[in-house]
Amino acid sequence: MNKEKDKRQSALKVQDGIDQPSSINPSLSKGLDKFKKSKTDVNELVNGILKGDRSSLSRAITIIESSLSSDKIIAREIIQSCLPHSGKSIRIGVTGVPGVGKSTFIESFGNMLIKEGKKVAVLAIDPSSKRTKGSILGDKTRMESLSVNDKAFIRPSASAGTLGGVARKTRETITLCEAAGFDIILVETVGVGQSEVAVAQIVDFFLLLMLAGSGDELQGIKRGIMEMADMIMINKADGDNINKANLAKREFENALHLFPALKNQWIPKVTTASALMKNGIDNVWKTIAEYVELTKSNGHFDLKRSQQSGDILRDTLESSLMDDFYNTPGLKEKLDKINDKISKGLLNPYDAAEELLNIYRKS
Ligand code: GDP
């Protein structure tokens, strides 16, 4: 009986012998200390953002972009405080190959919106950019007048990190810009590829800029990207180019007809414009306003946003789980051995996967 009791006691007893660190992650506790000290700074920063103060906004974005774990804690607090004040803007993705006229368009379009009384923020997703300032402001001549307008806020892409990381920071930056009262957020992607998919996950409306050209208009642009576009704007429709642009418009309209109808009932539009001459830019805004009106009235505007959040949750979980899995101690070595066995036909890949998962589950 006594023995039984001892056993029970021992089952509840914490084993001696291993000194526990005061915190599992020392940098986390350092961050918390720093955070407590800077609690007033965070409040000040958030108040500044809510008043629309651009330097507070810039400082907060720098904290979001920082990879220091102490900054990550502060960033989370800032985002949390801004979230209830966010969500009211229209988020527009602008994409197209380099040279198509994205920055010229954003300059014309942004200035037009500001004349209509809007506040415009311009962000960029460009994970490929090696330039420290990102590409959007790398060239000082880009968006010259917009960059000095106090109703505009231009922020270069967070230069470091994976596409997922940059997209996340951009989404968080959108939250802060909205809390600061910006009602139109333009997210520019540079180049044509993976980053468009990331942008589509964080914007309400996707605008694709194209050029009328050599007769093979569809070249160089992936079908998937065209399929994501809510509007195609054929830029540089000026001078000798007008006829070609009109021809391209018809071709794109035909190409878009082949895509399946959208659930939100929107029919993607094609237009010609000249960002440089500021012709047709108002038409782009009119179309976006129509899109917003339609999707808000049929519920798809909010539905899309909540689906985007769900997608991001899933993607984040999946990538974190994959990271955890591959970081399991000893897994890499085991994987090499298993690959070898599989290639020699000594093990089937399904059993191998289960074996590796068991190592992860037990870790
Ligand atoms: P981005 O690389 O897509 O941002 O392209 P930019 O805005 O830097 O434009 C590339 C070049 O095309 C610049 O020399 C612009 O002046 C020119 N450009 C942009 N839009 C137009 C337009 O509507 N018409 C003409 N003719 N040139 C344009």
Coordinates of C-alpha atoms and ligand atoms in Angstrom, one line a residue:
M1 CA 0.0 0.0 0.0
N2 CA 2.8 2.3 1.0
K3 CA 4.7 1.3 -2.0
E4 CA 1.6 2.2 -4.1
K5 CA 1.5 5.6 -2.5
D6 CA 5.1 6.3 -3.1
K7 CA 4.6 5.4 -6.8
R8 CA 1.8 7.8 -7.0
Q9 CA 3.8 10.5 -5.4
S10 CA 6.7 9.9 -7.7
A11 CA 4.5 10.1 -10.7
L12 CA 3.6 13.7 -9.6
K13 CA 7.1 14.7 -8.7
V14 CA 9.1 16.9 -10.9
Q15 CA 12.5 15.3 -11.7
D16 CA 15.5 16.9 -10.3
G17 CA 18.7 17.3 -12.0
I18 CA 18.1 19.6 -14.9
D19 CA 18.5 23.4 -14.2
Q20 CA 15.7 25.1 -16.1
P21 CA 16.6 28.4 -17.8
S22 CA 14.5 31.4 -16.5
S23 CA 13.0 31.6 -20.0
I24 CA 12.9 29.1 -22.8
N25 CA 13.8 31.8 -25.3
P26 CA 16.2 34.4 -23.6
S27 CA 15.8 36.9 -26.4
L28 CA 12.0 36.8 -25.8
S29 CA 12.4 37.8 -22.2
K30 CA 14.9 40.5 -23.2
G31 CA 12.3 41.7 -25.7
L32 CA 9.6 41.7 -23.0
D33 CA 11.8 43.9 -20.7
K34 CA 12.5 46.2 -23.5
F35 CA 8.8 46.2 -24.4
K36 CA 7.8 47.1 -20.8
K37 CA 10.2 49.9 -20.8
S38 CA 9.0 51.2 -24.1
K39 CA 5.3 50.7 -23.4
T40 CA 4.8 54.5 -23.4
D41 CA 6.8 54.7 -26.7
V42 CA 4.4 52.2 -28.2
N43 CA 1.4 54.1 -27.0
E44 CA 2.9 57.3 -28.4
L45 CA 3.6 55.6 -31.7
V46 CA 0.1 54.3 -32.0
N47 CA -1.4 57.6 -31.1
G48 CA 0.8 59.2 -33.7
I49 CA -0.3 56.7 -36.3
L50 CA -4.0 57.3 -35.5
K51 CA -3.5 61.0 -35.9
G52 CA -2.0 60.4 -39.3
D53 CA 1.5 61.4 -38.3
R54 CA 3.7 60.1 -41.1
S55 CA 6.9 59.9 -39.1
S56 CA 5.2 57.7 -36.5
L57 CA 3.9 55.6 -39.3
S58 CA 7.4 55.3 -40.8
R59 CA 8.9 54.4 -37.5
A60 CA 6.3 51.7 -36.8
I61 CA 6.8 50.2 -40.3
T62 CA 10.6 50.0 -39.6
I63 CA 9.8 48.0 -36.4
I64 CA 7.5 45.7 -38.4
E65 CA 10.3 45.1 -40.9
S66 CA 12.9 44.5 -38.2
S67 CA 14.0 40.9 -37.6
L68 CA 15.0 41.5 -34.0
S69 CA 12.9 39.4 -31.7
S70 CA 12.5 42.3 -29.3
D71 CA 11.1 44.4 -32.2
K72 CA 8.8 41.6 -33.2
I73 CA 7.0 41.8 -29.8
I74 CA 6.6 45.5 -30.1
A75 CA 5.4 45.1 -33.7
R76 CA 2.7 42.7 -32.6
E77 CA 1.5 45.2 -30.0
I78 CA 1.4 48.0 -32.5
I79 CA -0.5 45.9 -35.1
Q80 CA -2.9 44.7 -32.4
S81 CA -3.7 48.4 -31.4
C82 CA -4.1 49.4 -35.0
L83 CA -6.3 46.5 -36.1
P84 CA -9.6 48.0 -34.8
H85 CA -8.9 51.1 -36.8
S86 CA -8.0 49.3 -40.0
G87 CA -9.9 47.8 -42.9
K88 CA -11.5 50.8 -44.4
S89 CA -9.3 51.4 -47.4
I90 CA -9.5 50.1 -50.9
R91 CA -6.5 47.9 -51.5
I92 CA -5.3 47.9 -55.2
G93 CA -2.6 45.7 -56.6
V94 CA -0.7 47.1 -59.6
T95 CA 1.5 44.8 -61.6
G96 CA 3.2 44.5 -64.9
V97 CA 6.6 43.9 -66.5
P98 CA 9.4 46.4 -65.8
G99 CA 9.1 49.4 -68.1
V100 CA 5.3 49.0 -68.7
G101 CA 4.8 52.3 -66.8
K102 CA 3.8 51.2 -63.2
S103 CA 5.4 54.1 -61.4
T104 CA 4.3 56.6 -64.1
F105 CA 0.8 55.3 -63.7
I106 CA 0.9 55.3 -59.8
E107 CA 2.1 58.9 -60.0
S108 CA -0.7 60.0 -62.3
F109 CA -3.4 57.9 -60.6
G110 CA -2.3 58.9 -57.0
N111 CA -2.3 62.6 -57.8
M112 CA -5.8 62.2 -59.4
L113 CA -7.1 60.5 -56.3
I114 CA -5.6 63.1 -54.0
K115 CA -7.4 65.8 -56.0
E116 CA -10.6 63.9 -55.3
G117 CA -9.8 64.3 -51.6
K118 CA -8.2 60.8 -50.9
K119 CA -5.1 59.9 -49.0
V120 CA -2.9 57.5 -50.9
A121 CA -0.3 55.0 -49.7
V122 CA 2.0 53.2 -52.1
L123 CA 3.7 50.0 -51.0
A124 CA 5.8 47.6 -53.0
I125 CA 6.4 43.9 -52.9
D126 CA 9.7 43.1 -54.4
P127 CA 11.5 40.3 -52.7
S128 CA 14.0 40.1 -55.6
S129 CA 15.3 43.6 -55.0
K130 CA 18.8 43.6 -53.6
R131 CA 19.0 47.3 -53.4
T132 CA 18.7 48.4 -49.7
K133 CA 15.9 50.8 -50.4
G134 CA 14.0 48.4 -52.5
S135 CA 13.3 49.3 -56.1
I136 CA 10.3 51.6 -55.6
L137 CA 12.4 54.6 -54.4
G138 CA 15.7 53.3 -55.7
D139 CA 15.4 55.7 -58.5
K140 CA 14.7 59.2 -57.1
T141 CA 12.9 60.3 -60.3
R142 CA 10.1 57.7 -59.7
M143 CA 6.8 59.3 -58.5
E144 CA 8.5 62.7 -58.1
S145 CA 5.4 64.8 -57.3
L146 CA 3.6 62.1 -55.4
S147 CA 6.5 61.5 -53.1
V148 CA 6.4 65.2 -51.9
N149 CA 2.7 65.3 -51.5
D150 CA 1.6 65.3 -47.9
K151 CA -1.5 63.3 -48.8
A152 CA 0.6 60.5 -50.1
F153 CA 2.8 58.0 -48.3
I154 CA 5.3 56.0 -50.3
R155 CA 7.2 53.2 -48.8
P156 CA 9.8 51.0 -50.5
S157 CA 9.6 47.3 -50.3
A158 CA 11.0 45.6 -47.3
S159 CA 14.1 44.4 -49.1
A160 CA 15.1 41.3 -47.2
G161 CA 13.5 38.0 -46.8
T162 CA 11.4 35.4 -48.5
L163 CA 8.4 36.3 -50.6
G164 CA 6.1 35.1 -47.8
G165 CA 7.9 37.3 -45.3
V166 CA 7.7 40.3 -47.5
A167 CA 4.0 39.8 -48.2
R168 CA 3.4 39.5 -44.5
K169 CA 5.2 42.7 -43.7
T170 CA 3.3 44.4 -46.5
R171 CA 0.0 43.2 -45.2
E172 CA 0.9 44.5 -41.7
T173 CA 2.0 47.7 -43.2
I174 CA -1.4 48.0 -44.9
T175 CA -3.0 47.7 -41.4
L176 CA -0.9 50.6 -40.1
C177 CA -1.5 52.8 -43.2
E178 CA -5.3 52.2 -42.8
A179 CA -5.1 53.1 -39.1
A180 CA -3.3 56.3 -40.2
G181 CA -6.3 57.2 -42.4
F182 CA -5.1 56.3 -45.9
D183 CA -8.1 55.4 -47.9
I184 CA -6.4 54.0 -51.0
I185 CA -3.5 51.6 -50.7
L186 CA -1.6 50.8 -53.9
V187 CA 0.6 47.7 -53.7
E188 CA 3.0 47.5 -56.6
T189 CA 4.7 44.3 -57.6
V190 CA 7.8 44.4 -59.7
G191 CA 8.2 41.8 -62.3
V192 CA 5.9 39.1 -63.4
G193 CA 5.9 35.9 -61.4
Q194 CA 5.3 34.5 -57.9
S195 CA 4.9 37.9 -56.2
E196 CA 1.6 38.5 -58.0
V197 CA 0.1 35.5 -56.2
A198 CA 1.2 37.0 -52.9
V199 CA -0.3 40.4 -53.8
A200 CA -3.6 38.9 -54.9
Q201 CA -3.8 37.5 -51.3
I202 CA -3.7 41.0 -49.8
V203 CA -5.5 43.3 -52.2
D204 CA -9.2 43.8 -53.1
F205 CA -8.6 44.6 -56.7
F206 CA -5.9 43.5 -59.1
L207 CA -4.8 45.8 -61.9
L208 CA -2.5 44.4 -64.6
L209 CA -0.6 46.9 -66.8
M210 CA 0.2 45.7 -70.3
L211 CA 1.7 47.1 -73.5
A212 CA 0.4 46.8 -77.0
G213 CA 3.2 45.5 -78.9
S214 CA 4.5 43.1 -81.5
G215 CA 1.4 41.2 -82.1
D216 CA 2.2 38.6 -79.5
E217 CA 0.6 40.5 -76.6
L218 CA 0.1 37.5 -74.5
Q219 CA 3.8 36.7 -74.5
G220 CA 5.7 37.2 -71.3
I221 CA 2.7 37.2 -69.2
K222 CA 1.5 34.1 -67.6
R223 CA -2.0 33.0 -68.1
G224 CA -2.4 32.7 -64.3
I225 CA -1.6 36.3 -63.8
M226 CA -4.2 37.4 -66.5
E227 CA -6.7 35.2 -64.8
M228 CA -6.1 37.0 -61.5
A229 CA -6.6 40.5 -63.1
D230 CA -9.8 42.4 -62.4
M231 CA -8.7 44.9 -65.0
I232 CA -6.1 45.1 -67.7
M233 CA -4.9 48.5 -68.6
I234 CA -3.0 48.8 -71.9
N235 CA -0.6 51.6 -71.2
K236 CA 1.2 53.9 -73.5
A237 CA -1.8 54.4 -75.7
D238 CA -0.6 57.7 -77.1
G239 CA 0.9 59.0 -80.3
D240 CA 1.5 56.3 -82.9
N241 CA 0.6 53.6 -80.4
I242 CA -3.2 54.4 -80.1
N243 CA -4.3 52.0 -82.9
K244 CA -2.1 49.2 -81.7
A245 CA -3.5 49.7 -78.2
N246 CA -7.1 49.5 -79.4
L247 CA -6.3 46.3 -81.3
A248 CA -4.6 44.8 -78.2
K249 CA -7.7 45.8 -76.2
R250 CA -9.9 43.6 -78.4
E251 CA -7.4 40.7 -78.2
F252 CA -7.3 40.9 -74.4
E253 CA -11.1 41.1 -74.2
N254 CA -11.3 37.9 -76.3
A255 CA -8.7 36.2 -74.2
L256 CA -10.5 37.1 -71.0
H257 CA -13.8 35.7 -72.3
L258 CA -12.3 32.3 -72.3
F259 CA -11.8 32.4 -68.6
P260 CA -14.5 31.0 -66.4
A261 CA -17.0 33.5 -64.9
L262 CA -16.0 34.9 -61.5
K263 CA -18.1 34.0 -58.5
N264 CA -18.4 37.6 -57.4
Q265 CA -20.1 38.4 -60.7
W266 CA -17.4 40.8 -61.8
I267 CA -16.5 40.8 -65.5
P268 CA -12.8 41.8 -65.8
K269 CA -12.4 45.0 -67.9
V270 CA -9.9 46.0 -70.5
T271 CA -9.0 49.6 -71.1
T272 CA -6.4 51.7 -72.9
A273 CA -4.7 54.6 -71.2
S274 CA -1.6 56.8 -71.2
A275 CA -0.1 57.1 -67.8
L276 CA 2.3 59.7 -69.2
M277 CA -0.4 61.9 -70.9
K278 CA -2.8 61.2 -68.0
N279 CA -5.4 59.9 -70.5
G280 CA -7.8 57.2 -69.4
I281 CA -6.6 57.1 -65.9
D282 CA -10.0 58.4 -64.6
N283 CA -11.6 55.4 -66.3
V284 CA -9.5 53.0 -64.2
W285 CA -10.8 54.7 -61.1
K286 CA -14.4 54.6 -62.3
T287 CA -14.0 50.8 -63.0
I288 CA -12.5 50.2 -59.5
A289 CA -15.4 52.2 -57.9
E290 CA -17.9 50.0 -59.9
Y291 CA -16.1 46.9 -58.7
V292 CA -16.2 48.0 -55.1
E293 CA -19.9 48.9 -55.4
L294 CA -20.8 45.6 -57.0
T295 CA -18.8 43.4 -54.6
K296 CA -19.9 45.3 -51.5
S297 CA -23.5 45.0 -52.5
N298 CA -23.3 41.2 -53.2
G299 CA -21.1 40.5 -50.1
H300 CA -18.1 39.4 -52.0
F301 CA -15.9 42.3 -50.9
D302 CA -15.9 41.2 -47.3
L303 CA -16.0 37.5 -48.3
K304 CA -12.8 37.9 -50.3
R305 CA -11.1 39.6 -47.4
S306 CA -12.1 36.9 -44.9
Q307 CA -11.0 34.2 -47.4
Q308 CA -7.7 35.9 -47.8
S309 CA -7.2 35.9 -44.0
G310 CA -8.1 32.2 -44.0
D311 CA -5.6 31.5 -46.8
I312 CA -2.9 33.4 -44.9
L313 CA -3.6 31.5 -41.7
R314 CA -3.4 28.2 -43.6
D315 CA -0.2 29.2 -45.5
T316 CA 1.4 30.4 -42.3
L317 CA 0.6 27.2 -40.5
E318 CA 1.8 25.1 -43.3
S319 CA 5.1 26.9 -43.7
S320 CA 5.7 26.9 -39.9
L321 CA 4.9 23.2 -39.7
M322 CA 7.3 22.5 -42.6
D323 CA 10.0 24.5 -40.9
D324 CA 9.5 22.7 -37.7
F325 CA 9.5 19.3 -39.4
Y326 CA 12.7 19.9 -41.3
N327 CA 14.3 21.4 -38.2
T328 CA 13.7 18.2 -36.2
P329 CA 17.0 17.1 -34.7
G330 CA 18.5 14.3 -36.8
L331 CA 15.9 14.5 -39.5
K332 CA 18.1 15.8 -42.3
E333 CA 20.5 12.9 -41.8
K334 CA 17.7 10.4 -41.7
L335 CA 16.2 11.9 -44.8
D336 CA 19.4 11.5 -46.7
K337 CA 19.7 7.8 -45.7
I338 CA 16.0 7.2 -46.5
N339 CA 16.3 8.9 -49.9
D340 CA 19.2 6.6 -50.6
K341 CA 17.2 3.5 -49.7
I342 CA 14.2 4.7 -51.8
S343 CA 16.4 5.2 -54.8
K344 CA 17.8 1.7 -54.4
G345 CA 14.3 0.3 -54.2
L346 CA 14.7 -0.9 -50.7
L347 CA 12.0 1.3 -49.2
N348 CA 8.7 2.6 -50.5
P349 CA 8.2 6.4 -50.2
Y350 CA 4.9 6.1 -48.3
D351 CA 6.5 4.1 -45.5
A352 CA 9.5 6.4 -45.6
A353 CA 7.2 9.4 -45.1
E354 CA 5.6 7.7 -42.1
E355 CA 8.9 6.9 -40.6
L356 CA 10.1 10.5 -40.9
L357 CA 6.8 11.8 -39.5
N358 CA 7.2 9.6 -36.5
I359 CA 10.6 11.1 -35.8
Y360 CA 9.0 14.5 -35.9
R361 CA 6.0 13.5 -33.8
K362 CA 8.2 12.0 -31.1
S363 CA 10.5 15.0 -31.0
Ligands
GDP1 P1 7.8 50.7 -64.5 O1 9.2 50.0 -64.6 O2 6.8 49.7 -64.8 O3 7.6 51.4 -63.2 O4 7.8 51.8 -65.7 P2 8.0 53.4 -65.6 O5 6.9 54.1 -65.0 O6 9.4 53.6 -64.9 O7 8.1 53.7 -67.1 C1 9.1 53.2 -68.0 C2 9.2 54.2 -69.2 O8 8.0 54.3 -69.9 C3 9.5 55.6 -68.7 O9 10.5 56.2 -69.6 C4 8.2 56.3 -68.8 O10 8.3 57.7 -69.1 C5 7.6 55.6 -70.0 N1 6.1 55.6 -69.9 C6 5.3 55.3 -68.9 N2 4.0 55.5 -69.2 C7 4.0 55.9 -70.4 C8 2.9 56.3 -71.3 O11 1.7 56.2 -71.0 N3 3.2 56.6 -72.6 C9 4.5 56.7 -73.0 N4 4.7 57.1 -74.2 N5 5.6 56.4 -72.2 C10 5.3 56.0 -70.9

